[in-house]
């Protein structure tokens, strides 16, 4: 604790000692003035000590200390009223005094502070609805005071009934506050447990001092500044010490969740306050001992409170409806995301299992195929007639075709990540279009390219991504060829941190868009396609941490959409310092510019 706080506590302790000494040595007006001034200074001290603690805190802890400061501040305001009467006017405070409402209400903000439970982690939604439940209880406490005490002040003035009801309701409020502190004290730990323990001790001393003072008044033993006020002054100084301790050593939030039933019980208490209003109305009607003016006042008060609390319930229900709709939308989005993730996992499992299967089978087939190809070459080099040579040529063609199939299976099974470098996807797509130009001219297909010029680069293997573009382009070419031509639209854009490439055609569309990436799924005639091209594309895009989907357009045709994560600025700078962007043409040219067949529509 800082030196300043220690001096502050010593001064507060000195005021308590001074009050005890004055109660013994002073009498009359000097004792009254000293006692009232001492209590005002201690309450002002407590208020000023709580304010910096609230400003230094965050979130619900700030609201907690702010409400505590408000409660002590209202207490200080009530004490100023006593100073006005007993020191300035030099007269007793009236028995029927409307300012007593402030004394009753000063505990309500402290009760609200306890309802916040800043020591426990709660989400914003729980705090928001808890605030509405507290508002219902705040209105109920105010209603309770107006119902039991105020009628004897205005409707039918009676000092005996007023003082009796005032003392009963005030003592009830303090008992409820002490009960809340006791519960939090037992359920907390570490510094918060110590804090609630001190608050409970100070509040208990205050409640006992009030009880003793009321007992002394009934016995005609009490006067302002007497020894009965010493425990009261001690409790005031104690609140100052609590605020200074919390400011110098703020308690940390406990890493535990609030009790599951906490929010439910708070809401139930709010509903109980509403259901209690008809009971109070019935009490007002059947209490024949009360004057008619008191009955009328209580009935009108109950009806007004019911309307006010009903409005709060309507507001709470409106917020709950909005919250439920929001949760429903989030649940639907989560379910859709889960389904997409499940489909991707299933697809990945298919590719992985198939890769293991065909990898081993292809290696075993390569050896006999190589021998068959060698024997066919030897057979062709011997002296054969035309018919025999034609048969030998057919054998050679079929063996080479089978060997190409095995090579495709091996390439599909490996899916080994290549070396990645920054790539401009617009330039890559432009390269793929140039390679497809010869086929486009002969098939009456029009290309509509809309390539963005300011795309950020993506980190990828240029050869693999070029293979993806060629596969998808070739798939569209075959689909358009079936209907005698058409248009193929290719676009690149930046969306939500991803570079998007779309291939869109006006052909017949995909028969089963959800299955086009399945291995060996094809709708082309036998011998025209193996159904591995788009499966390989799916694996390549997944390996690049991207996403590829196929959908049918409402106006006809299919759309293939590729999403690849764009490089951020830092990664771009590191890559550009070591490896320049690459746009391969040589690799494809060495392969003879062949576009693999992959039609699955």
XYZ file of N, CA and C in Angstrom, residues 295-452:
474
model
N -54.970 3.302 1.552
C -55.360 2.253 0.619
C -55.358 2.760 -0.820
N -55.940 3.929 -1.022
C -55.983 4.490 -2.381
C -54.584 4.760 -2.909
N -53.744 5.346 -2.063
C -52.368 5.640 -2.482
C -51.651 4.348 -2.881
N -51.801 3.309 -2.095
C -51.106 2.049 -2.371
C -51.622 1.390 -3.648
N -52.943 1.450 -3.880
C -53.495 0.857 -5.102
C -52.988 1.576 -6.351
N -53.013 2.911 -6.316
C -52.527 3.677 -7.472
C -51.034 3.430 -7.698
N -50.286 3.357 -6.602
C -48.851 3.093 -6.717
C -48.597 1.708 -7.325
N -49.355 0.713 -6.887
C -49.168 -0.649 -7.408
C -49.488 -0.723 -8.893
N -50.589 -0.090 -9.317
C -50.947 -0.110 -10.736
C -49.881 0.588 -11.593
N -49.380 1.708 -11.106
C -48.340 2.428 -11.863
C -47.060 1.592 -11.967
N -46.718 0.948 -10.869
C -45.504 0.116 -10.886
C -45.664 -1.074 -11.813
N -46.868 -1.658 -11.843
C -47.110 -2.783 -12.741
C -46.924 -2.364 -14.201
N -47.387 -1.187 -14.557
C -47.212 -0.711 -15.941
C -45.737 -0.493 -16.254
N -45.008 0.106 -15.310
C -43.595 0.371 -15.543
C -42.797 -0.927 -15.675
N -43.027 -1.848 -14.742
C -42.286 -3.114 -14.789
C -42.723 -3.967 -15.982
N -44.000 -3.861 -16.367
C -44.444 -4.565 -17.569
C -43.737 -4.072 -18.817
N -43.466 -2.760 -18.871
C -42.723 -2.205 -20.010
C -41.310 -2.766 -20.059
N -40.681 -2.909 -18.884
C -39.337 -3.488 -18.853
C -39.353 -4.956 -19.280
N -40.387 -5.689 -18.865
C -40.496 -7.086 -19.283
C -40.674 -7.177 -20.793
N -41.483 -6.271 -21.367
C -41.649 -6.256 -22.826
C -40.318 -5.977 -23.521
N -39.555 -5.020 -22.975
C -38.238 -4.724 -23.554
C -37.309 -5.926 -23.455
N -37.330 -6.584 -22.307
C -36.474 -7.759 -22.143
C -36.870 -8.866 -23.107
N -38.189 -9.072 -23.288
C -38.634 -10.109 -24.223
C -38.236 -9.768 -25.651
N -38.307 -8.479 -25.997
C -37.882 -8.052 -27.336
C -36.396 -8.336 -27.557
N -35.589 -8.023 -26.560
C -34.154 -8.298 -26.687
C -33.882 -9.796 -26.733
N -34.649 -10.564 -25.960
C -34.476 -12.014 -25.999
C -34.835 -12.583 -27.372
N -35.916 -12.057 -27.974
C -36.295 -12.518 -29.309
C -35.194 -12.225 -30.321
N -34.633 -11.022 -30.235
C -33.535 -10.684 -31.148
C -32.329 -11.588 -30.911
N -32.055 -11.871 -29.655
C -30.923 -12.731 -29.327
C -31.154 -14.154 -29.843
N -32.380 -14.639 -29.704
C -32.689 -15.983 -30.183
C -32.584 -16.067 -31.706
N -33.066 -15.029 -32.402
C -32.939 -15.025 -33.866
C -31.479 -14.995 -34.283
N -30.690 -14.205 -33.564
C -29.259 -14.156 -33.877
C -28.596 -15.509 -33.641
N -28.947 -16.164 -32.524
C -28.391 -17.489 -32.240
C -28.845 -18.510 -33.282
N -30.094 -18.372 -33.750
C -30.587 -19.290 -34.776
C -29.811 -19.121 -36.075
N -29.568 -17.871 -36.461
C -28.782 -17.633 -37.676
C -27.359 -18.170 -37.520
N -26.766 -17.942 -36.364
C -25.416 -18.464 -36.136
C -25.401 -19.994 -36.170
N -26.460 -20.614 -35.621
C -26.530 -22.073 -35.646
C -26.644 -22.583 -37.075
N -27.464 -21.912 -37.895
C -27.599 -22.330 -39.289
C -26.277 -22.178 -40.038
N -25.597 -21.058 -39.805
C -24.307 -20.857 -40.466
C -23.288 -21.895 -39.997
N -23.302 -22.192 -38.695
C -22.371 -23.197 -38.182
C -22.678 -24.570 -38.762
N -23.979 -24.872 -38.906
C -24.350 -26.174 -39.475
C -23.915 -26.275 -40.935
N -24.117 -25.183 -41.690
C -23.675 -25.186 -43.086
C -22.158 -25.327 -43.174
N -21.454 -24.604 -42.317
C -19.989 -24.716 -42.322
C -19.543 -26.117 -41.951
N -20.260 -26.724 -40.992
C -19.917 -28.088 -40.584
C -20.143 -29.067 -41.726
N -21.237 -28.884 -42.464
C -21.489 -29.755 -43.607
C -20.407 -29.599 -44.673
N -20.009 -28.341 -44.949
C -18.955 -28.134 -45.941
C -17.643 -28.744 -45.470
N -17.339 -28.575 -44.186
C -16.110 -29.156 -43.654
C -16.149 -30.679 -43.725
N -17.327 -31.242 -43.417
C -17.459 -32.692 -43.486
C -17.258 -33.190 -44.910
N -17.833 -32.468 -45.897
C -17.658 -32.864 -47.293
C -16.193 -32.781 -47.707
N -15.498 -31.731 -47.240
C -14.074 -31.599 -47.569
C -13.255 -32.720 -46.930
N -13.610 -33.082 -45.690
C -12.885 -34.165 -45.032
C -13.102 -35.496 -45.749
N -14.363 -35.731 -46.149
C -14.649 -36.964 -46.876
C -13.873 -37.004 -48.185
N -13.861 -35.850 -48.894
C -13.133 -35.784 -50.154
C -11.636 -36.020 -49.932
N -11.089 -35.406 -48.880
C -9.666 -35.585 -48.588
C -9.351 -37.035 -48.251
N -10.253 -37.686 -47.501
C -10.044 -39.083 -47.157
C -10.096 -39.968 -48.410
N -11.005 -39.627 -49.312
C -11.083 -40.386 -50.566
C -9.771 -40.274 -51.346
N -9.287 -39.037 -51.464
C -8.055 -38.824 -52.219
C -6.871 -39.539 -51.564
N -6.807 -39.463 -50.228
C -5.684 -40.090 -49.538
C -5.714 -41.617 -49.702
N -6.912 -42.197 -49.529
C -7.020 -43.650 -49.673
C -6.727 -44.089 -51.096
N -7.280 -43.333 -52.046
C -7.047 -43.689 -53.437
C -5.578 -43.524 -53.816
N -4.941 -42.498 -53.273
C -3.531 -42.282 -53.569
C -2.675 -43.451 -53.120
N -2.957 -43.954 -51.925
C -2.197 -45.113 -51.438
C -2.448 -46.348 -52.302
N -3.710 -46.521 -52.732
C -4.052 -47.704 -53.521
C -3.398 -47.679 -54.898
N -3.602 -46.573 -55.621
C -3.123 -46.546 -57.008
C -1.612 -46.381 -57.061
N -1.020 -45.783 -56.005
C 0.431 -45.640 -56.008
C 1.125 -46.986 -56.058
N 0.672 -47.906 -55.193
C 1.282 -49.234 -55.189
C 0.967 -50.020 -56.457
N -0.288 -49.932 -56.910
C -0.675 -50.676 -58.111
C 0.073 -50.181 -59.340
N 0.236 -48.866 -59.470
C 0.898 -48.309 -60.647
C 2.356 -48.726 -60.713
N 3.024 -48.738 -59.587
C 4.426 -49.170 -59.576
C 4.551 -50.630 -60.025
N 3.626 -51.473 -59.594
C 3.674 -52.873 -59.978
C 3.387 -53.059 -61.467
N 2.557 -52.207 -62.040
C 2.222 -52.317 -63.459
C 3.319 -51.799 -64.378
N 4.135 -50.890 -63.878
C 5.144 -50.252 -64.735
C 6.139 -51.263 -65.296
N 6.581 -52.211 -64.466
C 7.607 -53.156 -64.927
C 7.124 -54.031 -66.089
N 5.985 -54.724 -65.980
C 5.542 -55.515 -67.144
C 5.203 -54.658 -68.361
N 4.715 -53.441 -68.141
C 4.415 -52.575 -69.271
C 5.679 -52.179 -70.017
N 6.749 -51.911 -69.270
C 8.023 -51.577 -69.914
C 8.527 -52.756 -70.739
N 8.399 -53.962 -70.199
C 8.817 -55.158 -70.949
C 7.962 -55.342 -72.196
N 6.655 -55.161 -72.076
C 5.762 -55.312 -73.229
C 6.088 -54.288 -74.311
N 6.395 -53.029 -73.863
C 6.744 -51.998 -74.836
C 8.035 -52.349 -75.565
N 9.013 -52.918 -74.821
C 10.277 -53.313 -75.457
C 10.079 -54.432 -76.467
N 9.277 -55.441 -76.081
C 9.018 -56.551 -76.994
C 8.251 -56.100 -78.244
N 7.309 -55.144 -78.058
C 6.580 -54.652 -79.231
C 7.501 -53.914 -80.182
N 8.477 -53.156 -79.606
C 9.446 -52.470 -80.458
C 10.300 -53.488 -81.217
N 10.745 -54.554 -80.526
C 11.534 -55.592 -81.195
C 10.726 -56.287 -82.298
N 9.438 -56.521 -81.983
C 8.594 -57.170 -82.964
C 8.408 -56.311 -84.208
N 8.270 -54.993 -83.998
C 8.096 -54.092 -85.140
C 9.340 -54.019 -86.015
N 10.515 -54.248 -85.408
C 11.769 -54.134 -86.177
C 12.063 -55.393 -86.988
N 11.337 -56.462 -86.779
C 11.549 -57.692 -87.550
C 10.811 -57.627 -88.879
N 11.073 -58.621 -89.733
C 10.431 -58.663 -91.041
C 9.001 -59.196 -90.876
N 8.033 -58.329 -91.096
C 6.630 -58.667 -90.956
C 5.879 -58.227 -92.206
N 4.820 -58.923 -92.500
C 3.981 -58.448 -93.607
C 3.126 -57.298 -93.108
N 2.326 -56.717 -93.988
C 1.555 -55.514 -93.641
C 0.540 -55.786 -92.540
N -0.118 -56.918 -92.594
C -1.119 -57.221 -91.572
C -0.481 -57.437 -90.218
N 0.631 -58.150 -90.198
C 1.341 -58.380 -88.933
C 1.893 -57.065 -88.353
N 2.414 -56.203 -89.257
C 2.967 -54.916 -88.785
C 1.856 -54.043 -88.191
N 0.691 -54.089 -88.798
C -0.435 -53.301 -88.269
C -0.838 -53.791 -86.879
N -0.857 -55.120 -86.701
C -1.187 -55.666 -85.380
C -0.126 -55.286 -84.342
N 1.182 -55.349 -84.762
C 2.244 -54.956 -83.835
C 2.124 -53.491 -83.457
N 1.712 -52.646 -84.415
C 1.546 -51.221 -84.131
C 0.397 -50.992 -83.145
N -0.679 -51.779 -83.303
C -1.797 -51.643 -82.372
C -1.386 -52.048 -80.955
N -0.577 -53.125 -80.869
C -0.078 -53.529 -79.546
C 0.741 -52.409 -78.931
N 1.626 -51.793 -79.742
C 2.463 -50.695 -79.237
C 1.611 -49.524 -78.760
N 0.563 -49.194 -79.523
C -0.299 -48.068 -79.143
C -1.035 -48.343 -77.828
N -1.552 -49.564 -77.681
C -2.291 -49.881 -76.459
C -1.384 -49.923 -75.235
N -0.151 -50.447 -75.431
C 0.785 -50.463 -74.308
C 1.151 -49.046 -73.904
N 1.415 -48.188 -74.886
C 1.755 -46.792 -74.552
C 0.567 -46.083 -73.890
N -0.630 -46.399 -74.361
C -1.815 -45.792 -73.731
C -1.952 -46.239 -72.278
N -1.717 -47.541 -72.060
C -1.771 -48.047 -70.681
C -0.670 -47.429 -69.828
N 0.518 -47.240 -70.392
C 1.619 -46.626 -69.654
C 1.296 -45.172 -69.300
N 0.628 -44.465 -70.224
C 0.214 -43.081 -69.924
C -0.802 -43.050 -68.787
N -1.720 -44.050 -68.797
C -2.682 -44.128 -67.702
C -1.978 -44.354 -66.366
N -0.977 -45.254 -66.364
C -0.236 -45.514 -65.133
C 0.506 -44.262 -64.676
N 1.079 -43.519 -65.650
C 1.778 -42.274 -65.292
C 0.818 -41.271 -64.659
N -0.407 -41.201 -65.216
C -1.407 -40.296 -64.622
C -1.772 -40.722 -63.211
N -1.900 -42.028 -63.021
C -2.207 -42.521 -61.674
C -1.095 -42.185 -60.689
N 0.162 -42.325 -61.144
C 1.285 -42.003 -60.263
C 1.310 -40.517 -59.921
N 1.080 -39.669 -60.921
C 1.060 -38.222 -60.655
C -0.055 -37.858 -59.691
N -1.200 -38.537 -59.863
C -2.323 -38.264 -58.954
C -2.017 -38.736 -57.540
N -1.349 -39.895 -57.430
C -1.101 -40.471 -56.105
C -0.057 -39.700 -55.342
N 0.930 -39.153 -56.031
C 2.025 -38.478 -55.325
C 1.556 -37.180 -54.687
N 1.079 -36.253 -55.493
C 0.646 -34.945 -54.982
C 1.697 -34.356 -54.051
N 2.952 -34.416 -54.461
C 4.043 -33.913 -53.630
C 4.097 -32.394 -53.753
N 4.070 -31.643 -52.655
C 4.131 -30.188 -52.748
C 5.426 -29.734 -53.403
N 5.296 -28.896 -54.426
C 6.477 -28.348 -55.082
C 6.961 -27.091 -54.396
N 7.993 -26.517 -54.941
C 8.538 -25.284 -54.369
C 7.610 -24.124 -54.705
N 7.244 -23.350 -53.695
C 6.281 -22.271 -53.878
C 6.991 -20.928 -53.980
N 6.384 -20.044 -54.760
C 6.912 -18.697 -54.953
C 5.732 -17.764 -55.195
N 5.918 -16.446 -55.060
C 4.813 -15.509 -55.320
C 4.352 -15.592 -56.768
N 3.041 -15.672 -56.956
C 2.466 -15.803 -58.300
C 1.395 -14.757 -58.521
N 1.380 -14.221 -59.727
C 0.298 -13.341 -60.162
C -0.716 -14.212 -60.885
N -1.883 -14.434 -60.282
C -2.855 -15.353 -60.853
C -3.421 -14.836 -62.169
N -3.505 -13.519 -62.352
C -3.982 -12.997 -63.635
C -3.016 -13.368 -64.749
N -1.714 -13.242 -64.479
C -0.717 -13.617 -65.482
C -0.730 -15.115 -65.722
N -0.948 -15.894 -64.660
C -0.979 -17.344 -64.808
C -2.162 -17.767 -65.673
N -3.338 -17.147 -65.428
C -4.516 -17.461 -66.237
C -4.293 -17.045 -67.687
N -3.627 -15.895 -67.894
C -3.326 -15.437 -69.251
C -2.441 -16.454 -69.973
N -1.480 -17.036 -69.256
C -0.623 -18.065 -69.844
C -1.441 -19.286 -70.245
N -2.367 -19.708 -69.383
C -3.214 -20.858 -69.706
C -4.070 -20.590 -70.936
N -4.558 -19.359 -71.085
C -5.371 -19.013 -72.256
C -4.561 -19.096 -73.537
N -3.309 -18.630 -73.492
C -2.463 -18.707 -74.686
C -2.236 -20.146 -75.116
N -2.079 -21.032 -74.144
C -1.846 -22.432 -74.462
C -3.092 -23.114 -75.024
N -4.263 -22.565 -74.694
C -5.506 -23.176 -75.179
C -5.987 -22.581 -76.499
N -5.346 -21.521 -76.995
C -5.819 -20.835 -78.195
C -6.013 -21.761 -79.382
N -5.065 -22.667 -79.690
C -5.266 -23.526 -80.869
C -6.548 -24.345 -80.801
N -6.886 -24.864 -79.631
C -8.099 -25.672 -79.509
C -9.349 -24.813 -79.582
N -9.262 -23.576 -79.106
C -10.426 -22.703 -79.115
C -10.844 -22.342 -80.533
N -9.859 -22.107 -81.412
C -10.181 -21.680 -82.780
C -10.945 -22.756 -83.534
N -10.590 -24.012 -83.283
C -11.203 -25.114 -84.038
C -12.538 -25.547 -83.464
N -12.938 -25.079 -82.303
C -14.162 -25.553 -81.664
C -15.224 -24.465 -81.520
N -15.022 -23.320 -82.170
C -16.044 -22.262 -82.176
C -16.413 -21.816 -80.752
N -15.384 -21.578 -79.956
C -15.595 -21.160 -78.562
C -15.012 -19.761 -78.369
N -15.822 -18.888 -77.800
C -15.412 -17.503 -77.557
C -14.925 -17.358 -76.110
N -13.806 -16.682 -75.932
C -13.238 -16.451 -74.596
C -13.522 -15.007 -74.170
N -14.056 -14.857 -72.961
C -14.299 -13.543 -72.368
C -13.489 -13.462 -71.072
N -12.383 -12.737 -71.141
C -11.477 -12.653 -69.986
C -11.629 -11.299 -69.298
N -11.772 -11.338 -67.986
C -11.825 -10.128 -67.157
C -10.842 -10.320 -66.013
N -9.594 -9.986 -66.284
C -8.517 -10.260 -65.339
C -8.099 -8.974 -64.632
N -8.132 -8.978 -63.315
C -7.735 -7.800 -62.535
C -6.228 -7.592 -62.640
